[in-house]
Amino acid sequence: IVESVGEGVTDLKPGDQVLPVFTGECKECRHCKSEESNLCDLLRINTDRGVMLSDGKSRFSINGQPIFHFIGTSTFSEYTVVHVGCVAKINPEAPLDKVCVLSCGISTGLGATLNVAKPKKGSSVAIFGLGAVGLAAAEGARIAGASRIIGVDLNPKRFEEAKKFGVTEFVNPKDYDKPAQEVIAEMTDGGVDRSVECTGSIMAMVSAFECVHD
């Protein structure tokens, strides 16, 4: 909840409910104005900066010694100071105990699927990794109207939960003596229409690329 705003800040006022965003948006640079990127020239993740952009100084200290900012948000503190581009104003009626999880996991998977992969209605989608990001990606595929959503994960305990997010079929690579992409290609008569990789594993990235039809 915004406690106060600095000079020149017009988008926010005290009392506004916001979510801190570590990939901030200045709204002025070429990336912020593009519909295909939000890698802001000014506020893109910079773990080494540690200070405010306006004066190069920290807003935190203990016993007179400065404490540096962390990825533009410093959310391990009860109060923080951030650049206005590093917060997103949200509906004041949104329950804070629910929206607090709408950060790296939900928005990443949902956004990657709906805004980048853009599966068409009735299409097939493979989701690699069924953690928070993968479940959100599956939800995005479900919202888009995909008819087959194939979840791929090494942990079979995740399969039941994934059904709630639209996953219709499951592949555990451990269950087969051939690569997951070959299994998926056979299941789908040549491969899926879209795949979304949500693990960060290079091997999974290869599988996700190769399981898409020609």
Short mmCIF file of N, CA, C and O in Angstrom, two decimals, residues 4-133:
data_model
loop_
_atom_site.label_atom_id
_atom_site.label_comp_id
_atom_site.label_asym_id
_atom_site.label_seq_id
_atom_site.Cartn_x
_atom_site.Cartn_y
_atom_site.Cartn_z
N SER A 4 3.48 7.10 0.74
CA SER A 4 3.74 8.46 0.27
C SER A 4 4.40 8.39 -1.09
O SER A 4 4.93 7.34 -1.49
N VAL A 5 4.38 9.50 -1.83
CA VAL A 5 5.00 9.54 -3.15
C VAL A 5 6.01 10.67 -3.22
O VAL A 5 5.88 11.68 -2.51
N GLY A 6 6.99 10.50 -4.08
CA GLY A 6 8.03 11.50 -4.23
C GLY A 6 7.66 12.57 -5.24
O GLY A 6 6.65 12.49 -5.93
N GLU A 7 8.52 13.56 -5.32
CA GLU A 7 8.31 14.68 -6.24
C GLU A 7 8.23 14.18 -7.69
O GLU A 7 9.03 13.37 -8.11
N GLY A 8 7.22 14.68 -8.40
CA GLY A 8 7.08 14.31 -9.81
C GLY A 8 6.25 13.07 -10.06
O GLY A 8 5.95 12.74 -11.20
N VAL A 9 5.88 12.35 -9.01
CA VAL A 9 5.07 11.15 -9.19
C VAL A 9 3.60 11.56 -9.27
O VAL A 9 3.04 12.12 -8.33
N THR A 10 2.98 11.27 -10.41
CA THR A 10 1.57 11.66 -10.61
C THR A 10 0.65 10.46 -10.79
O THR A 10 -0.57 10.59 -10.69
N ASP A 11 1.24 9.29 -11.08
CA ASP A 11 0.42 8.10 -11.35
C ASP A 11 -0.17 7.47 -10.10
O ASP A 11 -1.13 6.70 -10.17
N LEU A 12 0.43 7.76 -8.94
CA LEU A 12 0.03 7.11 -7.70
C LEU A 12 -0.22 8.14 -6.61
O LEU A 12 0.30 9.25 -6.65
N LYS A 13 -1.00 7.72 -5.62
CA LYS A 13 -1.25 8.58 -4.46
C LYS A 13 -1.26 7.70 -3.21
O LYS A 13 -1.47 6.48 -3.30
N PRO A 14 -1.05 8.29 -2.04
CA PRO A 14 -1.09 7.49 -0.80
C PRO A 14 -2.41 6.74 -0.68
O PRO A 14 -3.48 7.26 -0.99
N GLY A 15 -2.31 5.49 -0.26
CA GLY A 15 -3.48 4.64 -0.11
C GLY A 15 -3.71 3.70 -1.28
O GLY A 15 -4.45 2.72 -1.15
N ASP A 16 -3.07 3.97 -2.42
CA ASP A 16 -3.22 3.07 -3.57
C ASP A 16 -2.65 1.69 -3.25
O ASP A 16 -1.63 1.57 -2.56
N GLN A 17 -3.31 0.65 -3.76
CA GLN A 17 -2.79 -0.71 -3.63
C GLN A 17 -1.98 -1.04 -4.88
O GLN A 17 -2.43 -0.80 -6.01
N VAL A 18 -0.79 -1.56 -4.67
CA VAL A 18 0.12 -1.82 -5.79
C VAL A 18 0.83 -3.16 -5.61
O VAL A 18 0.90 -3.70 -4.51
N LEU A 19 1.34 -3.67 -6.72
CA LEU A 19 2.23 -4.83 -6.69
C LEU A 19 3.61 -4.36 -7.13
O LEU A 19 3.74 -3.70 -8.16
N PRO A 20 4.67 -4.69 -6.37
CA PRO A 20 6.02 -4.36 -6.82
C PRO A 20 6.43 -5.26 -7.98
O PRO A 20 6.08 -6.43 -8.03
N VAL A 21 7.14 -4.68 -8.95
CA VAL A 21 7.53 -5.39 -10.16
C VAL A 21 9.02 -5.21 -10.38
O VAL A 21 9.49 -4.08 -10.53
N PHE A 22 9.79 -6.32 -10.39
CA PHE A 22 11.24 -6.13 -10.52
C PHE A 22 11.69 -5.85 -11.94
O PHE A 22 12.77 -5.32 -12.15
N THR A 23 10.88 -6.18 -12.93
CA THR A 23 11.16 -5.72 -14.29
C THR A 23 10.25 -4.53 -14.52
O THR A 23 9.16 -4.65 -15.07
N GLY A 24 10.69 -3.36 -14.06
CA GLY A 24 9.87 -2.17 -14.12
C GLY A 24 9.70 -1.64 -15.53
O GLY A 24 10.35 -2.10 -16.48
N GLU A 25 8.81 -0.67 -15.68
CA GLU A 25 8.55 -0.05 -16.99
C GLU A 25 8.54 1.47 -16.85
O GLU A 25 7.73 2.02 -16.10
N CYS A 26 9.44 2.12 -17.59
CA CYS A 26 9.46 3.59 -17.57
C CYS A 26 8.34 4.17 -18.43
O CYS A 26 7.97 5.33 -18.28
N LYS A 27 7.81 3.35 -19.34
CA LYS A 27 6.72 3.71 -20.26
C LYS A 27 7.15 4.66 -21.37
O LYS A 27 6.33 5.13 -22.15
N GLU A 28 8.45 4.96 -21.45
CA GLU A 28 8.91 5.92 -22.44
C GLU A 28 9.86 5.31 -23.47
O GLU A 28 9.93 5.77 -24.61
N CYS A 29 10.63 4.30 -23.10
CA CYS A 29 11.66 3.77 -23.99
C CYS A 29 11.05 2.88 -25.08
O CYS A 29 9.88 2.53 -25.05
N ARG A 30 11.87 2.48 -26.04
CA ARG A 30 11.38 1.69 -27.17
C ARG A 30 10.81 0.35 -26.73
O ARG A 30 9.85 -0.15 -27.31
N HIS A 31 11.40 -0.25 -25.68
CA HIS A 31 10.90 -1.54 -25.22
C HIS A 31 9.53 -1.39 -24.55
O HIS A 31 8.64 -2.21 -24.75
N CYS A 32 9.38 -0.36 -23.73
CA CYS A 32 8.10 -0.16 -23.06
C CYS A 32 6.99 0.17 -24.06
O CYS A 32 5.83 -0.18 -23.84
N LYS A 33 7.34 0.83 -25.15
CA LYS A 33 6.34 1.19 -26.16
C LYS A 33 6.05 0.04 -27.12
O LYS A 33 5.08 0.08 -27.87
N SER A 34 6.90 -0.99 -27.09
CA SER A 34 6.70 -2.15 -27.96
C SER A 34 5.70 -3.10 -27.33
O SER A 34 5.63 -3.24 -26.11
N GLU A 35 4.92 -3.77 -28.17
CA GLU A 35 3.99 -4.79 -27.65
C GLU A 35 4.69 -6.13 -27.49
O GLU A 35 4.09 -7.08 -27.00
N GLU A 36 5.95 -6.23 -27.90
CA GLU A 36 6.63 -7.51 -27.90
C GLU A 36 7.76 -7.61 -26.89
O GLU A 36 8.48 -8.60 -26.85
N SER A 37 7.95 -6.60 -26.08
CA SER A 37 9.03 -6.65 -25.09
C SER A 37 8.70 -5.72 -23.94
O SER A 37 8.08 -4.68 -24.12
N ASN A 38 9.13 -6.10 -22.74
CA ASN A 38 9.05 -5.16 -21.63
C ASN A 38 10.41 -5.05 -20.94
O ASN A 38 10.49 -4.78 -19.75
N LEU A 39 11.47 -5.26 -21.71
CA LEU A 39 12.83 -5.19 -21.15
C LEU A 39 13.27 -3.73 -21.14
O LEU A 39 14.12 -3.29 -21.92
N CYS A 40 12.69 -2.97 -20.24
CA CYS A 40 12.87 -1.52 -20.14
C CYS A 40 14.35 -1.12 -20.12
O CYS A 40 15.15 -1.68 -19.37
N ASP A 41 14.69 -0.12 -20.94
CA ASP A 41 16.07 0.38 -20.97
C ASP A 41 16.49 0.95 -19.63
O ASP A 41 17.67 0.92 -19.26
N LEU A 42 15.54 1.51 -18.89
CA LEU A 42 15.85 2.17 -17.63
C LEU A 42 15.76 1.25 -16.42
O LEU A 42 16.63 1.26 -15.54
N LEU A 43 14.73 0.41 -16.38
CA LEU A 43 14.41 -0.34 -15.16
C LEU A 43 14.53 -1.85 -15.28
O LEU A 43 14.12 -2.57 -14.39
N ARG A 44 15.11 -2.32 -16.36
CA ARG A 44 15.30 -3.76 -16.51
C ARG A 44 16.08 -4.29 -15.30
O ARG A 44 16.91 -3.60 -14.73
N ILE A 45 15.82 -5.53 -14.92
CA ILE A 45 16.46 -6.12 -13.74
C ILE A 45 17.95 -5.79 -13.71
O ILE A 45 18.67 -6.04 -14.66
N ASN A 46 18.39 -5.22 -12.63
CA ASN A 46 19.80 -4.87 -12.46
C ASN A 46 20.16 -5.10 -11.00
O ASN A 46 20.01 -4.22 -10.16
N THR A 47 20.64 -6.30 -10.69
CA THR A 47 20.90 -6.65 -9.29
C THR A 47 22.09 -5.90 -8.72
O THR A 47 22.26 -5.83 -7.51
N ASP A 48 22.92 -5.34 -9.59
CA ASP A 48 24.13 -4.67 -9.09
C ASP A 48 23.90 -3.20 -8.75
O ASP A 48 24.73 -2.58 -8.10
N ARG A 49 22.77 -2.63 -9.20
CA ARG A 49 22.59 -1.19 -9.02
C ARG A 49 22.53 -0.82 -7.54
O ARG A 49 23.32 -0.05 -7.06
N GLY A 50 21.55 -1.35 -6.83
CA GLY A 50 21.51 -1.19 -5.38
C GLY A 50 21.18 0.20 -4.87
O GLY A 50 21.16 0.42 -3.66
N VAL A 51 20.93 1.16 -5.76
CA VAL A 51 20.64 2.53 -5.34
C VAL A 51 19.50 3.09 -6.19
O VAL A 51 19.12 2.52 -7.20
N MET A 52 18.97 4.23 -5.78
CA MET A 52 17.91 4.88 -6.54
C MET A 52 18.50 5.58 -7.75
O MET A 52 19.62 6.12 -7.69
N LEU A 53 17.75 5.60 -8.84
CA LEU A 53 18.26 6.17 -10.09
C LEU A 53 18.41 7.69 -10.02
O LEU A 53 19.29 8.27 -10.64
N SER A 54 17.55 8.36 -9.25
CA SER A 54 17.53 9.82 -9.27
C SER A 54 18.81 10.45 -8.72
O SER A 54 19.28 11.46 -9.25
N ASP A 55 19.38 9.84 -7.70
CA ASP A 55 20.58 10.45 -7.09
C ASP A 55 21.70 9.45 -6.80
O ASP A 55 22.74 9.82 -6.24
N GLY A 56 21.50 8.19 -7.17
CA GLY A 56 22.55 7.20 -6.95
C GLY A 56 22.77 6.85 -5.49
O GLY A 56 23.82 6.34 -5.12
N LYS A 57 21.77 7.10 -4.64
CA LYS A 57 21.91 6.83 -3.21
C LYS A 57 20.88 5.81 -2.75
O LYS A 57 19.83 5.64 -3.36
N SER A 58 21.20 5.15 -1.63
CA SER A 58 20.28 4.21 -1.03
C SER A 58 19.28 4.95 -0.15
O SER A 58 19.57 6.03 0.35
N ARG A 59 18.10 4.37 0.01
CA ARG A 59 17.10 4.93 0.93
C ARG A 59 17.04 4.16 2.24
O ARG A 59 16.22 4.44 3.09
N PHE A 60 17.92 3.18 2.42
CA PHE A 60 17.92 2.37 3.63
C PHE A 60 19.25 2.51 4.36
O PHE A 60 20.30 2.67 3.74
N SER A 61 19.20 2.41 5.68
CA SER A 61 20.43 2.40 6.46
C SER A 61 20.18 1.77 7.81
O SER A 61 19.04 1.67 8.27
N ILE A 62 21.25 1.33 8.44
CA ILE A 62 21.19 0.83 9.82
C ILE A 62 22.46 1.27 10.53
O ILE A 62 23.57 1.08 10.02
N ASN A 63 22.27 1.94 11.65
CA ASN A 63 23.40 2.49 12.42
C ASN A 63 24.30 3.36 11.54
O ASN A 63 25.52 3.34 11.66
N GLY A 64 23.65 4.11 10.65
CA GLY A 64 24.40 5.03 9.81
C GLY A 64 25.04 4.42 8.58
O GLY A 64 25.61 5.14 7.76
N GLN A 65 24.96 3.11 8.45
CA GLN A 65 25.57 2.45 7.29
C GLN A 65 24.50 2.14 6.24
O GLN A 65 23.42 1.65 6.58
N PRO A 66 24.78 2.47 4.98
CA PRO A 66 23.75 2.23 3.95
C PRO A 66 23.48 0.75 3.71
O PRO A 66 24.38 -0.08 3.80
N ILE A 67 22.24 0.43 3.45
CA ILE A 67 21.85 -0.91 3.01
C ILE A 67 21.36 -0.75 1.57
O ILE A 67 20.56 0.14 1.28
N PHE A 68 21.83 -1.59 0.69
CA PHE A 68 21.52 -1.41 -0.72
C PHE A 68 20.20 -2.06 -1.12
O PHE A 68 19.74 -3.02 -0.51
N HIS A 69 19.60 -1.52 -2.16
CA HIS A 69 18.33 -2.01 -2.69
C HIS A 69 18.57 -3.32 -3.46
O HIS A 69 19.66 -3.55 -3.96
N PHE A 70 17.52 -4.14 -3.55
CA PHE A 70 17.64 -5.43 -4.23
C PHE A 70 16.64 -5.50 -5.38
O PHE A 70 15.44 -5.32 -5.19
N ILE A 71 17.15 -5.76 -6.57
CA ILE A 71 16.40 -5.82 -7.83
C ILE A 71 15.23 -4.84 -7.92
O ILE A 71 14.14 -5.16 -8.39
N GLY A 72 15.46 -3.63 -7.45
CA GLY A 72 14.50 -2.56 -7.65
C GLY A 72 13.27 -2.61 -6.77
O GLY A 72 12.40 -1.75 -6.88
N THR A 73 13.18 -3.61 -5.88
CA THR A 73 11.96 -3.72 -5.07
C THR A 73 12.22 -3.81 -3.56
O THR A 73 11.47 -3.27 -2.78
N SER A 74 13.27 -4.52 -3.16
CA SER A 74 13.62 -4.65 -1.72
C SER A 74 12.41 -5.10 -0.90
O SER A 74 12.06 -4.49 0.11
N THR A 75 11.78 -6.18 -1.32
CA THR A 75 10.53 -6.58 -0.68
C THR A 75 10.70 -7.44 0.57
O THR A 75 9.71 -7.90 1.13
N PHE A 76 11.94 -7.65 1.01
CA PHE A 76 12.11 -8.36 2.28
C PHE A 76 11.96 -7.42 3.47
O PHE A 76 12.07 -7.84 4.62
N SER A 77 11.70 -6.13 3.23
CA SER A 77 11.49 -5.17 4.31
C SER A 77 10.00 -4.86 4.44
O SER A 77 9.24 -5.04 3.48
N GLU A 78 9.60 -4.40 5.61
CA GLU A 78 8.18 -4.07 5.82
C GLU A 78 7.80 -2.81 5.05
O GLU A 78 6.66 -2.65 4.62
N TYR A 79 8.74 -1.89 4.93
CA TYR A 79 8.55 -0.69 4.11
C TYR A 79 9.67 -0.65 3.09
O TYR A 79 10.79 -1.06 3.39
N THR A 80 9.37 -0.16 1.91
CA THR A 80 10.39 -0.08 0.89
C THR A 80 10.24 1.21 0.10
O THR A 80 9.22 1.91 0.22
N VAL A 81 11.25 1.55 -0.66
CA VAL A 81 11.20 2.72 -1.55
C VAL A 81 11.56 2.24 -2.94
O VAL A 81 12.60 1.61 -3.14
N VAL A 82 10.69 2.50 -3.92
CA VAL A 82 10.91 2.01 -5.27
C VAL A 82 10.68 3.12 -6.29
O VAL A 82 10.00 4.11 -6.02
N HIS A 83 11.24 2.93 -7.46
CA HIS A 83 10.95 3.80 -8.60
C HIS A 83 9.48 3.60 -8.97
O HIS A 83 8.96 2.48 -8.88
N VAL A 84 8.81 4.67 -9.38
CA VAL A 84 7.38 4.58 -9.69
C VAL A 84 7.10 3.53 -10.77
O VAL A 84 6.04 2.90 -10.79
N GLY A 85 8.08 3.30 -11.65
CA GLY A 85 7.90 2.30 -12.70
C GLY A 85 7.99 0.88 -12.21
O GLY A 85 7.72 -0.06 -12.97
N CYS A 86 8.34 0.68 -10.95
CA CYS A 86 8.49 -0.66 -10.39
C CYS A 86 7.30 -1.07 -9.53
O CYS A 86 7.40 -2.00 -8.72
N VAL A 87 6.19 -0.36 -9.66
CA VAL A 87 4.95 -0.80 -9.02
C VAL A 87 3.81 -0.73 -10.03
O VAL A 87 3.79 0.13 -10.90
N ALA A 88 2.89 -1.67 -9.91
CA ALA A 88 1.71 -1.69 -10.77
C ALA A 88 0.49 -1.49 -9.89
O ALA A 88 0.25 -2.24 -8.95
N LYS A 89 -0.28 -0.46 -10.18
CA LYS A 89 -1.49 -0.17 -9.41
C LYS A 89 -2.54 -1.23 -9.70
O LYS A 89 -2.73 -1.62 -10.86
N ILE A 90 -3.21 -1.70 -8.67
CA ILE A 90 -4.23 -2.75 -8.83
C ILE A 90 -5.57 -2.28 -8.29
O ILE A 90 -5.66 -1.27 -7.58
N ASN A 91 -6.58 -3.03 -8.60
CA ASN A 91 -7.94 -2.72 -8.15
C ASN A 91 -7.98 -2.71 -6.62
O ASN A 91 -7.57 -3.67 -5.97
N PRO A 92 -8.48 -1.62 -6.02
CA PRO A 92 -8.51 -1.54 -4.55
C PRO A 92 -9.38 -2.60 -3.89
O PRO A 92 -9.26 -2.85 -2.69
N GLU A 93 -10.28 -3.23 -4.67
CA GLU A 93 -11.14 -4.26 -4.11
C GLU A 93 -10.49 -5.64 -4.15
O GLU A 93 -11.02 -6.60 -3.58
N ALA A 94 -9.33 -5.74 -4.81
CA ALA A 94 -8.66 -7.04 -4.89
C ALA A 94 -8.11 -7.42 -3.52
O ALA A 94 -7.44 -6.62 -2.87
N PRO A 95 -8.38 -8.65 -3.06
CA PRO A 95 -7.89 -9.08 -1.73
C PRO A 95 -6.37 -9.26 -1.75
O PRO A 95 -5.84 -10.04 -2.54
N LEU A 96 -5.68 -8.56 -0.87
CA LEU A 96 -4.22 -8.57 -0.89
C LEU A 96 -3.63 -9.95 -0.58
O LEU A 96 -2.54 -10.28 -1.05
N ASP A 97 -4.34 -10.76 0.20
CA ASP A 97 -3.81 -12.09 0.51
C ASP A 97 -3.90 -13.02 -0.69
O ASP A 97 -3.29 -14.09 -0.69
N LYS A 98 -4.66 -12.64 -1.71
CA LYS A 98 -4.73 -13.44 -2.93
C LYS A 98 -3.80 -12.89 -4.01
O LYS A 98 -3.06 -13.64 -4.65
N VAL A 99 -3.84 -11.58 -4.22
CA VAL A 99 -3.04 -11.01 -5.32
C VAL A 99 -1.55 -11.06 -5.03
O VAL A 99 -0.73 -10.91 -5.94
N CYS A 100 -1.16 -11.31 -3.78
CA CYS A 100 0.27 -11.35 -3.46
C CYS A 100 0.98 -12.49 -4.20
O CYS A 100 2.20 -12.46 -4.37
N VAL A 101 0.25 -13.48 -4.68
CA VAL A 101 0.89 -14.57 -5.43
C VAL A 101 0.92 -14.31 -6.92
O VAL A 101 1.51 -15.07 -7.69
N LEU A 102 0.28 -13.22 -7.37
CA LEU A 102 0.23 -12.92 -8.81
C LEU A 102 1.51 -12.23 -9.26
O LEU A 102 1.48 -11.15 -9.82
N SER A 103 2.62 -12.86 -9.01
CA SER A 103 3.89 -12.24 -9.34
C SER A 103 4.60 -13.10 -10.36
O SER A 103 4.07 -13.41 -11.40
N CYS A 104 5.80 -13.55 -10.03
CA CYS A 104 6.64 -14.23 -11.01
C CYS A 104 5.99 -15.50 -11.56
O CYS A 104 6.16 -15.81 -12.73
N GLY A 105 5.24 -16.22 -10.76
CA GLY A 105 4.68 -17.48 -11.23
C GLY A 105 3.48 -17.34 -12.14
O GLY A 105 3.50 -17.75 -13.29
N ILE A 106 2.42 -16.72 -11.63
CA ILE A 106 1.16 -16.68 -12.36
C ILE A 106 1.27 -15.82 -13.62
O ILE A 106 0.96 -16.26 -14.73
N SER A 107 1.72 -14.59 -13.46
CA SER A 107 1.77 -13.68 -14.62
C SER A 107 2.74 -14.17 -15.68
O SER A 107 2.51 -13.99 -16.88
N THR A 108 3.82 -14.82 -15.27
CA THR A 108 4.80 -15.31 -16.23
C THR A 108 4.20 -16.39 -17.13
O THR A 108 4.25 -16.30 -18.36
N GLY A 109 3.64 -17.43 -16.53
CA GLY A 109 3.10 -18.53 -17.31
C GLY A 109 1.87 -18.15 -18.11
O GLY A 109 1.75 -18.48 -19.30
N LEU A 110 0.97 -17.41 -17.47
CA LEU A 110 -0.26 -17.00 -18.15
C LEU A 110 0.08 -16.05 -19.30
O LEU A 110 -0.43 -16.20 -20.42
N GLY A 111 0.95 -15.09 -19.04
CA GLY A 111 1.31 -14.11 -20.06
C GLY A 111 2.07 -14.72 -21.22
O GLY A 111 1.83 -14.38 -22.39
N ALA A 112 2.98 -15.65 -20.93
CA ALA A 112 3.76 -16.29 -21.99
C ALA A 112 2.85 -17.04 -22.94
O ALA A 112 3.06 -17.06 -24.16
N THR A 113 1.82 -17.66 -22.38
CA THR A 113 0.91 -18.45 -23.21
C THR A 113 -0.07 -17.57 -23.99
O THR A 113 -0.18 -17.67 -25.21
N LEU A 114 -0.75 -16.67 -23.29
CA LEU A 114 -1.77 -15.86 -23.95
C LEU A 114 -1.18 -14.79 -24.86
O LEU A 114 -1.71 -14.51 -25.93
N ASN A 115 -0.06 -14.18 -24.46
CA ASN A 115 0.47 -13.04 -25.19
C ASN A 115 1.56 -13.39 -26.20
O ASN A 115 1.82 -12.63 -27.13
N VAL A 116 2.24 -14.52 -26.00
CA VAL A 116 3.35 -14.86 -26.89
C VAL A 116 3.03 -16.11 -27.70
O VAL A 116 3.04 -16.08 -28.93
N ALA A 117 2.73 -17.22 -27.04
CA ALA A 117 2.43 -18.45 -27.77
C ALA A 117 1.11 -18.33 -28.55
O ALA A 117 0.99 -18.81 -29.67
N LYS A 118 0.12 -17.69 -27.94
CA LYS A 118 -1.18 -17.44 -28.57
C LYS A 118 -1.78 -18.69 -29.24
O LYS A 118 -2.02 -18.70 -30.45
N PRO A 119 -2.02 -19.75 -28.49
CA PRO A 119 -2.61 -20.95 -29.11
C PRO A 119 -4.03 -20.66 -29.60
O PRO A 119 -4.77 -19.92 -28.96
N LYS A 120 -4.36 -21.22 -30.74
CA LYS A 120 -5.69 -21.01 -31.31
C LYS A 120 -6.69 -21.98 -30.68
O LYS A 120 -6.31 -23.02 -30.14
N LYS A 121 -7.96 -21.64 -30.77
CA LYS A 121 -9.02 -22.50 -30.23
C LYS A 121 -8.96 -23.86 -30.91
O LYS A 121 -8.81 -23.96 -32.13
N GLY A 122 -9.02 -24.91 -30.10
CA GLY A 122 -8.98 -26.26 -30.63
C GLY A 122 -7.59 -26.81 -30.87
O GLY A 122 -7.44 -27.95 -31.32
N SER A 123 -6.57 -26.03 -30.57
CA SER A 123 -5.19 -26.46 -30.84
C SER A 123 -4.65 -27.33 -29.70
O SER A 123 -5.30 -27.52 -28.68
N SER A 124 -3.45 -27.86 -29.91
CA SER A 124 -2.79 -28.69 -28.89
C SER A 124 -1.57 -27.94 -28.34
O SER A 124 -0.86 -27.27 -29.08
N VAL A 125 -1.38 -28.08 -27.03
CA VAL A 125 -0.29 -27.37 -26.35
C VAL A 125 0.41 -28.32 -25.39
O VAL A 125 -0.24 -29.06 -24.65
N ALA A 126 1.74 -28.31 -25.40
CA ALA A 126 2.51 -29.07 -24.42
C ALA A 126 3.11 -28.08 -23.42
O ALA A 126 3.64 -27.04 -23.80
N ILE A 127 3.00 -28.41 -22.14
CA ILE A 127 3.54 -27.57 -21.06
C ILE A 127 4.64 -28.37 -20.37
O ILE A 127 4.37 -29.43 -19.79
N PHE A 128 5.86 -27.88 -20.40
CA PHE A 128 6.98 -28.57 -19.76
C PHE A 128 7.23 -27.96 -18.39
O PHE A 128 7.62 -26.81 -18.26
N GLY A 129 6.97 -28.75 -17.35
CA GLY A 129 7.12 -28.30 -15.98
C GLY A 129 5.78 -27.85 -15.43
O GLY A 129 5.13 -26.96 -15.99
N LEU A 130 5.32 -28.49 -14.34
CA LEU A 130 4.01 -28.18 -13.78
C LEU A 130 4.11 -27.57 -12.40
O LEU A 130 3.35 -27.89 -11.49
N GLY A 131 5.09 -26.67 -12.23
CA GLY A 131 5.16 -25.85 -11.02
C GLY A 131 4.20 -24.68 -11.18
O GLY A 131 3.28 -24.72 -12.01
N ALA A 132 4.40 -23.61 -10.42
CA ALA A 132 3.49 -22.46 -10.49
C ALA A 132 3.44 -21.86 -11.89
O ALA A 132 2.36 -21.56 -12.40
N VAL A 133 4.60 -21.71 -12.53
CA VAL A 133 4.63 -21.11 -13.87
C VAL A 133 3.93 -22.03 -14.87
O VAL A 133 3.13 -21.57 -15.70
#
